[in-house]
């Protein structure tokens, strides 16, 4: 069989590329310019001896999968909604991702967003850096308490999607003396939180953190009705995928004061922002950097490289998301 090659859509950290070099395999980077997306034509031009190492910005849909019949696809991300996994399985193509290593960095950044929006940190930074801080004032940049308020009331953190990242976000809340509630379609009874349904979570939470994967069931999970059911003093933090929130409804909610504020790392039509979003004073907007620490992104690159090498050699990838593919006729015909 042809030795094949690993095609990387856009550059990933050195640690991953170094592993591929050490393995002596052929590697091609389709788009060396990190600021530009990959051409669709390049994705459609891949072949059956290629393994694709792609980013979450690359749509790997049925057409791409059927055109190329790849040996495997590994996504440099934990979320893989950019890949049509059902179509991949039908084509006998294993798909893998990079879970686990990014859990703590992602939970840290979720908390950074929560604290930033509650205490208006970006707005205060801008004010200070622009030289507008002339005199201390008792009413300067008042925000909201995060943990225990001076009245002794514990704030409620509502975690939507209690997977690895949601759980790590919840763990951090104990240091803030918060009450934690969660909702998840598959609650684990052993978890030390109270599981409630989404309407109850929205009605009770002071901070709502979103961590579900993007699926048909979670698209627009938070729309007008849900936003209107939140407390007026509550904050929404989207650390999942943009389409989980109806962004136009969110802009109205923030403008009209249905909720106090929002912190977003992801957008419905990323990287575009809904009209009006950037003009609001009660938002914190990040460019999809939840897992972006040096060490975490390096480890993700190593995991993606190891997945890719397994796909190239017809071995079971450590982080395969469609393991049933290894029983499929298409996969067995190719490798057995
Ligand atoms: C980032 O959004 C990821 O899914 O890893
Ligand atoms: C604020 O700086 C205070 O001392 O209360």
PDB file of N, CA, C and O in Angstrom, residues 28-78:
ATOM      1  N   UNK A  28       1.997  17.745   4.334  1.00  0.00           N
ATOM      2  CA  UNK A  28       1.787  18.945   3.529  1.00  0.00           C
ATOM      3  C   UNK A  28       0.844  19.889   4.278  1.00  0.00           C
ATOM      4  O   UNK A  28      -0.164  19.449   4.821  1.00  0.00           O
ATOM      5  N   UNK A  29       1.224  21.168   4.326  1.00  0.00           N
ATOM      6  CA  UNK A  29       0.338  22.170   4.929  1.00  0.00           C
ATOM      7  C   UNK A  29      -0.362  22.900   3.780  1.00  0.00           C
ATOM      8  O   UNK A  29       0.293  23.494   2.917  1.00  0.00           O
ATOM      9  N   UNK A  30      -1.690  22.820   3.732  1.00  0.00           N
ATOM     10  CA  UNK A  30      -2.428  23.385   2.590  1.00  0.00           C
ATOM     11  C   UNK A  30      -2.397  24.908   2.561  1.00  0.00           C
ATOM     12  O   UNK A  30      -2.297  25.510   1.499  1.00  0.00           O
ATOM     13  N   UNK A  31      -2.526  25.513   3.737  1.00  0.00           N
ATOM     14  CA  UNK A  31      -2.587  26.982   3.791  1.00  0.00           C
ATOM     15  C   UNK A  31      -1.589  27.468   4.852  1.00  0.00           C
ATOM     16  O   UNK A  31      -1.931  27.565   6.033  1.00  0.00           O
ATOM     17  N   UNK A  32      -0.356  27.812   4.443  1.00  0.00           N
ATOM     18  CA  UNK A  32       0.651  28.225   5.432  1.00  0.00           C
ATOM     19  C   UNK A  32       0.311  29.578   6.076  1.00  0.00           C
ATOM     20  O   UNK A  32       0.812  29.873   7.154  1.00  0.00           O
ATOM     21  N   UNK A  33      -0.532  30.358   5.419  1.00  0.00           N
ATOM     22  CA  UNK A  33      -0.897  31.669   5.957  1.00  0.00           C
ATOM     23  C   UNK A  33      -1.978  31.482   7.015  1.00  0.00           C
ATOM     24  O   UNK A  33      -3.123  31.148   6.703  1.00  0.00           O
ATOM     25  N   UNK A  34      -1.608  31.720   8.287  1.00  0.00           N
ATOM     26  CA  UNK A  34      -2.543  31.454   9.387  1.00  0.00           C
ATOM     27  C   UNK A  34      -3.762  32.360   9.368  1.00  0.00           C
ATOM     28  O   UNK A  34      -4.746  32.116  10.047  1.00  0.00           O
ATOM     29  N   UNK A  35      -3.677  33.444   8.630  1.00  0.00           N
ATOM     30  CA  UNK A  35      -4.779  34.422   8.614  1.00  0.00           C
ATOM     31  C   UNK A  35      -5.819  34.114   7.543  1.00  0.00           C
ATOM     32  O   UNK A  35      -6.805  34.827   7.409  1.00  0.00           O
ATOM     33  N   UNK A  36      -5.537  33.100   6.736  1.00  0.00           N
ATOM     34  CA  UNK A  36      -6.471  32.831   5.638  1.00  0.00           C
ATOM     35  C   UNK A  36      -7.008  31.408   5.706  1.00  0.00           C
ATOM     36  O   UNK A  36      -6.261  30.477   6.004  1.00  0.00           O
ATOM     37  N   UNK A  37      -8.303  31.254   5.424  1.00  0.00           N
ATOM     38  CA  UNK A  37      -8.866  29.900   5.454  1.00  0.00           C
ATOM     39  C   UNK A  37      -8.390  29.066   4.268  1.00  0.00           C
ATOM     40  O   UNK A  37      -7.852  29.601   3.293  1.00  0.00           O
ATOM     41  N   UNK A  38      -8.614  27.789   4.380  1.00  0.00           N
ATOM     42  CA  UNK A  38      -8.252  26.868   3.304  1.00  0.00           C
ATOM     43  C   UNK A  38      -9.297  26.953   2.197  1.00  0.00           C
ATOM     44  O   UNK A  38     -10.484  27.078   2.461  1.00  0.00           O
ATOM     45  N   UNK A  39      -8.830  26.881   0.947  1.00  0.00           N
ATOM     46  CA  UNK A  39      -9.772  26.860  -0.181  1.00  0.00           C
ATOM     47  C   UNK A  39     -10.544  25.543  -0.176  1.00  0.00           C
ATOM     48  O   UNK A  39      -9.961  24.480   0.040  1.00  0.00           O
ATOM     49  N   UNK A  40     -11.807  25.647  -0.498  1.00  0.00           N
ATOM     50  CA  UNK A  40     -12.622  24.436  -0.600  1.00  0.00           C
ATOM     51  C   UNK A  40     -12.081  23.503  -1.691  1.00  0.00           C
ATOM     52  O   UNK A  40     -12.093  22.282  -1.544  1.00  0.00           O
ATOM     53  N   UNK A  41     -11.586  24.104  -2.776  1.00  0.00           N
ATOM     54  CA  UNK A  41     -11.056  23.288  -3.878  1.00  0.00           C
ATOM     55  C   UNK A  41      -9.925  22.384  -3.372  1.00  0.00           C
ATOM     56  O   UNK A  41      -9.788  21.236  -3.812  1.00  0.00           O
ATOM     57  N   UNK A  42      -9.109  22.908  -2.443  1.00  0.00           N
ATOM     58  CA  UNK A  42      -7.997  22.109  -1.915  1.00  0.00           C
ATOM     59  C   UNK A  42      -8.533  20.912  -1.119  1.00  0.00           C
ATOM     60  O   UNK A  42      -7.992  19.803  -1.195  1.00  0.00           O
ATOM     61  N   UNK A  43      -9.633  21.141  -0.373  1.00  0.00           N
ATOM     62  CA  UNK A  43     -10.223  20.038   0.397  1.00  0.00           C
ATOM     63  C   UNK A  43     -10.840  19.000  -0.549  1.00  0.00           C
ATOM     64  O   UNK A  43     -10.750  17.796  -0.330  1.00  0.00           O
ATOM     65  N   UNK A  44     -11.460  19.501  -1.621  1.00  0.00           N
ATOM     66  CA  UNK A  44     -12.096  18.577  -2.575  1.00  0.00           C
ATOM     67  C   UNK A  44     -11.060  17.817  -3.391  1.00  0.00           C
ATOM     68  O   UNK A  44     -11.362  16.795  -3.997  1.00  0.00           O
ATOM     69  N   UNK A  45      -9.832  18.316  -3.390  1.00  0.00           N
ATOM     70  CA  UNK A  45      -8.781  17.681  -4.189  1.00  0.00           C
ATOM     71  C   UNK A  45      -7.981  16.628  -3.424  1.00  0.00           C
ATOM     72  O   UNK A  45      -7.019  16.072  -3.952  1.00  0.00           O
ATOM     73  N   UNK A  46      -8.363  16.348  -2.169  1.00  0.00           N
ATOM     74  CA  UNK A  46      -7.627  15.339  -1.397  1.00  0.00           C
ATOM     75  C   UNK A  46      -7.909  13.949  -1.951  1.00  0.00           C
ATOM     76  O   UNK A  46      -8.900  13.738  -2.644  1.00  0.00           O
ATOM     77  N   UNK A  47      -7.036  12.983  -1.590  1.00  0.00           N
ATOM     78  CA  UNK A  47      -7.198  11.647  -2.162  1.00  0.00           C
ATOM     79  C   UNK A  47      -7.258  10.547  -1.119  1.00  0.00           C
ATOM     80  O   UNK A  47      -7.137  10.804   0.079  1.00  0.00           O
ATOM     81  N   UNK A  48      -7.438   9.307  -1.574  1.00  0.00           N
ATOM     82  CA  UNK A  48      -7.725   8.210  -0.648  1.00  0.00           C
ATOM     83  C   UNK A  48      -6.514   7.767   0.178  1.00  0.00           C
ATOM     84  O   UNK A  48      -6.660   7.012   1.128  1.00  0.00           O
ATOM     85  N   UNK A  49      -5.328   8.250  -0.156  1.00  0.00           N
ATOM     86  CA  UNK A  49      -4.175   7.917   0.687  1.00  0.00           C
ATOM     87  C   UNK A  49      -3.805   9.062   1.621  1.00  0.00           C
ATOM     88  O   UNK A  49      -2.761   9.022   2.275  1.00  0.00           O
ATOM     89  N   UNK A  50      -4.670  10.067   1.679  1.00  0.00           N
ATOM     90  CA  UNK A  50      -4.414  11.198   2.572  1.00  0.00           C
ATOM     91  C   UNK A  50      -5.118  11.020   3.907  1.00  0.00           C
ATOM     92  O   UNK A  50      -6.219  10.476   3.983  1.00  0.00           O
ATOM     93  N   UNK A  51      -4.439  11.557   4.944  1.00  0.00           N
ATOM     94  CA  UNK A  51      -5.089  11.757   6.241  1.00  0.00           C
ATOM     95  C   UNK A  51      -5.204  13.260   6.401  1.00  0.00           C
ATOM     96  O   UNK A  51      -4.243  13.988   6.131  1.00  0.00           O
ATOM     97  N   UNK A  52      -6.353  13.728   6.833  1.00  0.00           N
ATOM     98  CA  UNK A  52      -6.545  15.161   6.985  1.00  0.00           C
ATOM     99  C   UNK A  52      -6.450  15.545   8.459  1.00  0.00           C
ATOM    100  O   UNK A  52      -7.157  14.987   9.294  1.00  0.00           O
ATOM    101  N   UNK A  53      -5.559  16.492   8.752  1.00  0.00           N
ATOM    102  CA  UNK A  53      -5.492  17.071  10.100  1.00  0.00           C
ATOM    103  C   UNK A  53      -6.048  18.488   9.947  1.00  0.00           C
ATOM    104  O   UNK A  53      -5.400  19.354   9.356  1.00  0.00           O
ATOM    105  N   UNK A  54      -7.287  18.679  10.413  1.00  0.00           N
ATOM    106  CA  UNK A  54      -7.965  19.938  10.114  1.00  0.00           C
ATOM    107  C   UNK A  54      -8.257  20.733  11.379  1.00  0.00           C
ATOM    108  O   UNK A  54      -8.099  20.239  12.498  1.00  0.00           O
ATOM    109  N   UNK A  55      -8.686  21.967  11.173  1.00  0.00           N
ATOM    110  CA  UNK A  55      -9.029  22.864  12.273  1.00  0.00           C
ATOM    111  C   UNK A  55     -10.546  23.013  12.330  1.00  0.00           C
ATOM    112  O   UNK A  55     -11.256  22.668  11.374  1.00  0.00           O
ATOM    113  N   UNK A  56     -11.036  23.591  13.409  1.00  0.00           N
ATOM    114  CA  UNK A  56     -12.493  23.701  13.570  1.00  0.00           C
ATOM    115  C   UNK A  56     -13.124  24.671  12.575  1.00  0.00           C
ATOM    116  O   UNK A  56     -14.342  24.719  12.444  1.00  0.00           O
ATOM    117  N   UNK A  57     -12.301  25.422  11.855  1.00  0.00           N
ATOM    118  CA  UNK A  57     -12.806  26.337  10.832  1.00  0.00           C
ATOM    119  C   UNK A  57     -13.007  25.640   9.480  1.00  0.00           C
ATOM    120  O   UNK A  57     -13.505  26.263   8.545  1.00  0.00           O
ATOM    121  N   UNK A  58     -12.581  24.390   9.369  1.00  0.00           N
ATOM    122  CA  UNK A  58     -12.653  23.699   8.078  1.00  0.00           C
ATOM    123  C   UNK A  58     -13.910  22.840   8.001  1.00  0.00           C
ATOM    124  O   UNK A  58     -14.039  21.871   8.756  1.00  0.00           O
ATOM    125  N   UNK A  59     -14.846  23.172   7.103  1.00  0.00           N
ATOM    126  CA  UNK A  59     -16.047  22.331   6.994  1.00  0.00           C
ATOM    127  C   UNK A  59     -15.742  21.044   6.234  1.00  0.00           C
ATOM    128  O   UNK A  59     -15.466  21.071   5.035  1.00  0.00           O
ATOM    129  N   UNK A  60     -15.770  19.933   6.950  1.00  0.00           N
ATOM    130  CA  UNK A  60     -15.516  18.638   6.309  1.00  0.00           C
ATOM    131  C   UNK A  60     -16.869  17.948   6.186  1.00  0.00           C
ATOM    132  O   UNK A  60     -17.294  17.172   7.042  1.00  0.00           O
ATOM    133  N   UNK A  61     -17.555  18.284   5.099  1.00  0.00           N
ATOM    134  CA  UNK A  61     -18.920  17.810   4.914  1.00  0.00           C
ATOM    135  C   UNK A  61     -18.957  16.570   4.019  1.00  0.00           C
ATOM    136  O   UNK A  61     -17.927  16.043   3.605  1.00  0.00           O
ATOM    137  N   UNK A  62     -20.175  16.128   3.732  1.00  0.00           N
ATOM    138  CA  UNK A  62     -20.356  14.901   2.945  1.00  0.00           C
ATOM    139  C   UNK A  62     -19.641  14.982   1.586  1.00  0.00           C
ATOM    140  O   UNK A  62     -18.991  14.027   1.152  1.00  0.00           O
ATOM    141  N   UNK A  63     -19.740  16.152   0.943  1.00  0.00           N
ATOM    142  CA  UNK A  63     -19.134  16.292  -0.382  1.00  0.00           C
ATOM    143  C   UNK A  63     -17.611  16.095  -0.315  1.00  0.00           C
ATOM    144  O   UNK A  63     -17.024  15.376  -1.131  1.00  0.00           O
ATOM    145  N   UNK A  64     -16.993  16.716   0.677  1.00  0.00           N
ATOM    146  CA  UNK A  64     -15.536  16.572   0.830  1.00  0.00           C
ATOM    147  C   UNK A  64     -15.190  15.109   1.127  1.00  0.00           C
ATOM    148  O   UNK A  64     -14.258  14.542   0.543  1.00  0.00           O
ATOM    149  N   UNK A  65     -15.964  14.492   2.010  1.00  0.00           N
ATOM    150  CA  UNK A  65     -15.658  13.115   2.411  1.00  0.00           C
ATOM    151  C   UNK A  65     -15.842  12.149   1.245  1.00  0.00           C
ATOM    152  O   UNK A  65     -15.028  11.253   1.030  1.00  0.00           O
ATOM    153  N   UNK A  66     -16.902  12.357   0.472  1.00  0.00           N
ATOM    154  CA  UNK A  66     -17.146  11.444  -0.655  1.00  0.00           C
ATOM    155  C   UNK A  66     -16.156  11.674  -1.791  1.00  0.00           C
ATOM    156  O   UNK A  66     -15.759  10.739  -2.471  1.00  0.00           O
ATOM    157  N   UNK A  67     -15.727  12.925  -1.964  1.00  0.00           N
ATOM    158  CA  UNK A  67     -14.782  13.221  -3.050  1.00  0.00           C
ATOM    159  C   UNK A  67     -13.420  12.595  -2.783  1.00  0.00           C
ATOM    160  O   UNK A  67     -12.724  12.177  -3.702  1.00  0.00           O
ATOM    161  N   UNK A  68     -13.033  12.534  -1.500  1.00  0.00           N
ATOM    162  CA  UNK A  68     -11.645  12.169  -1.200  1.00  0.00           C
ATOM    163  C   UNK A  68     -11.473  10.750  -0.692  1.00  0.00           C
ATOM    164  O   UNK A  68     -10.446  10.133  -0.924  1.00  0.00           O
ATOM    165  N   UNK A  69     -12.482  10.232   0.035  1.00  0.00           N
ATOM    166  CA  UNK A  69     -12.352   8.901   0.635  1.00  0.00           C
ATOM    167  C   UNK A  69     -11.046   8.770   1.439  1.00  0.00           C
ATOM    168  O   UNK A  69     -10.244   7.864   1.236  1.00  0.00           O
ATOM    169  N   UNK A  70     -10.857   9.697   2.343  1.00  0.00           N
ATOM    170  CA  UNK A  70      -9.624   9.802   3.131  1.00  0.00           C
ATOM    171  C   UNK A  70      -9.370   8.574   4.013  1.00  0.00           C
ATOM    172  O   UNK A  70     -10.297   7.838   4.345  1.00  0.00           O
ATOM    173  N   UNK A  71      -8.113   8.423   4.453  1.00  0.00           N
ATOM    174  CA  UNK A  71      -7.805   7.357   5.428  1.00  0.00           C
ATOM    175  C   UNK A  71      -8.306   7.731   6.818  1.00  0.00           C
ATOM    176  O   UNK A  71      -8.541   6.853   7.651  1.00  0.00           O
ATOM    177  N   UNK A  72      -8.428   9.027   7.060  1.00  0.00           N
ATOM    178  CA  UNK A  72      -8.921   9.462   8.368  1.00  0.00           C
ATOM    179  C   UNK A  72      -8.931  10.968   8.442  1.00  0.00           C
ATOM    180  O   UNK A  72      -8.288  11.644   7.635  1.00  0.00           O
ATOM    181  N   UNK A  73      -9.694  11.479   9.397  1.00  0.00           N
ATOM    182  CA  UNK A  73      -9.737  12.921   9.650  1.00  0.00           C
ATOM    183  C   UNK A  73      -9.505  13.126  11.132  1.00  0.00           C
ATOM    184  O   UNK A  73     -10.192  12.520  11.965  1.00  0.00           O
ATOM    185  N   UNK A  74      -8.541  13.962  11.488  1.00  0.00           N
ATOM    186  CA  UNK A  74      -8.391  14.295  12.893  1.00  0.00           C
ATOM    187  C   UNK A  74      -8.563  15.798  13.059  1.00  0.00           C
ATOM    188  O   UNK A  74      -8.010  16.587  12.287  1.00  0.00           O
ATOM    189  N   UNK A  75      -9.409  16.177  14.006  1.00  0.00           N
ATOM    190  CA  UNK A  75      -9.752  17.585  14.210  1.00  0.00           C
ATOM    191  C   UNK A  75      -8.894  18.137  15.332  1.00  0.00           C
ATOM    192  O   UNK A  75      -8.825  17.537  16.412  1.00  0.00           O
ATOM    193  N   UNK A  76      -8.254  19.268  15.091  1.00  0.00           N
ATOM    194  CA  UNK A  76      -7.444  19.914  16.123  1.00  0.00           C
ATOM    195  C   UNK A  76      -8.388  20.723  17.022  1.00  0.00           C
ATOM    196  O   UNK A  76      -8.437  21.945  16.977  1.00  0.00           O
ATOM    197  N   UNK A  77      -9.191  20.010  17.820  1.00  0.00           N
ATOM    198  CA  UNK A  77     -10.220  20.617  18.682  1.00  0.00           C
ATOM    199  C   UNK A  77     -10.916  19.482  19.410  1.00  0.00           C
ATOM    200  O   UNK A  77     -10.847  18.323  18.970  1.00  0.00           O
ATOM    201  N   UNK A  78     -11.598  19.820  20.492  1.00  0.00           N
ATOM    202  CA  UNK A  78     -12.434  18.795  21.119  1.00  0.00           C
ATOM    203  C   UNK A  78     -13.791  18.742  20.426  1.00  0.00           C
ATOM    204  O   UNK A  78     -14.341  17.670  20.191  1.00  0.00           O
TER     205      UNK A  78
END
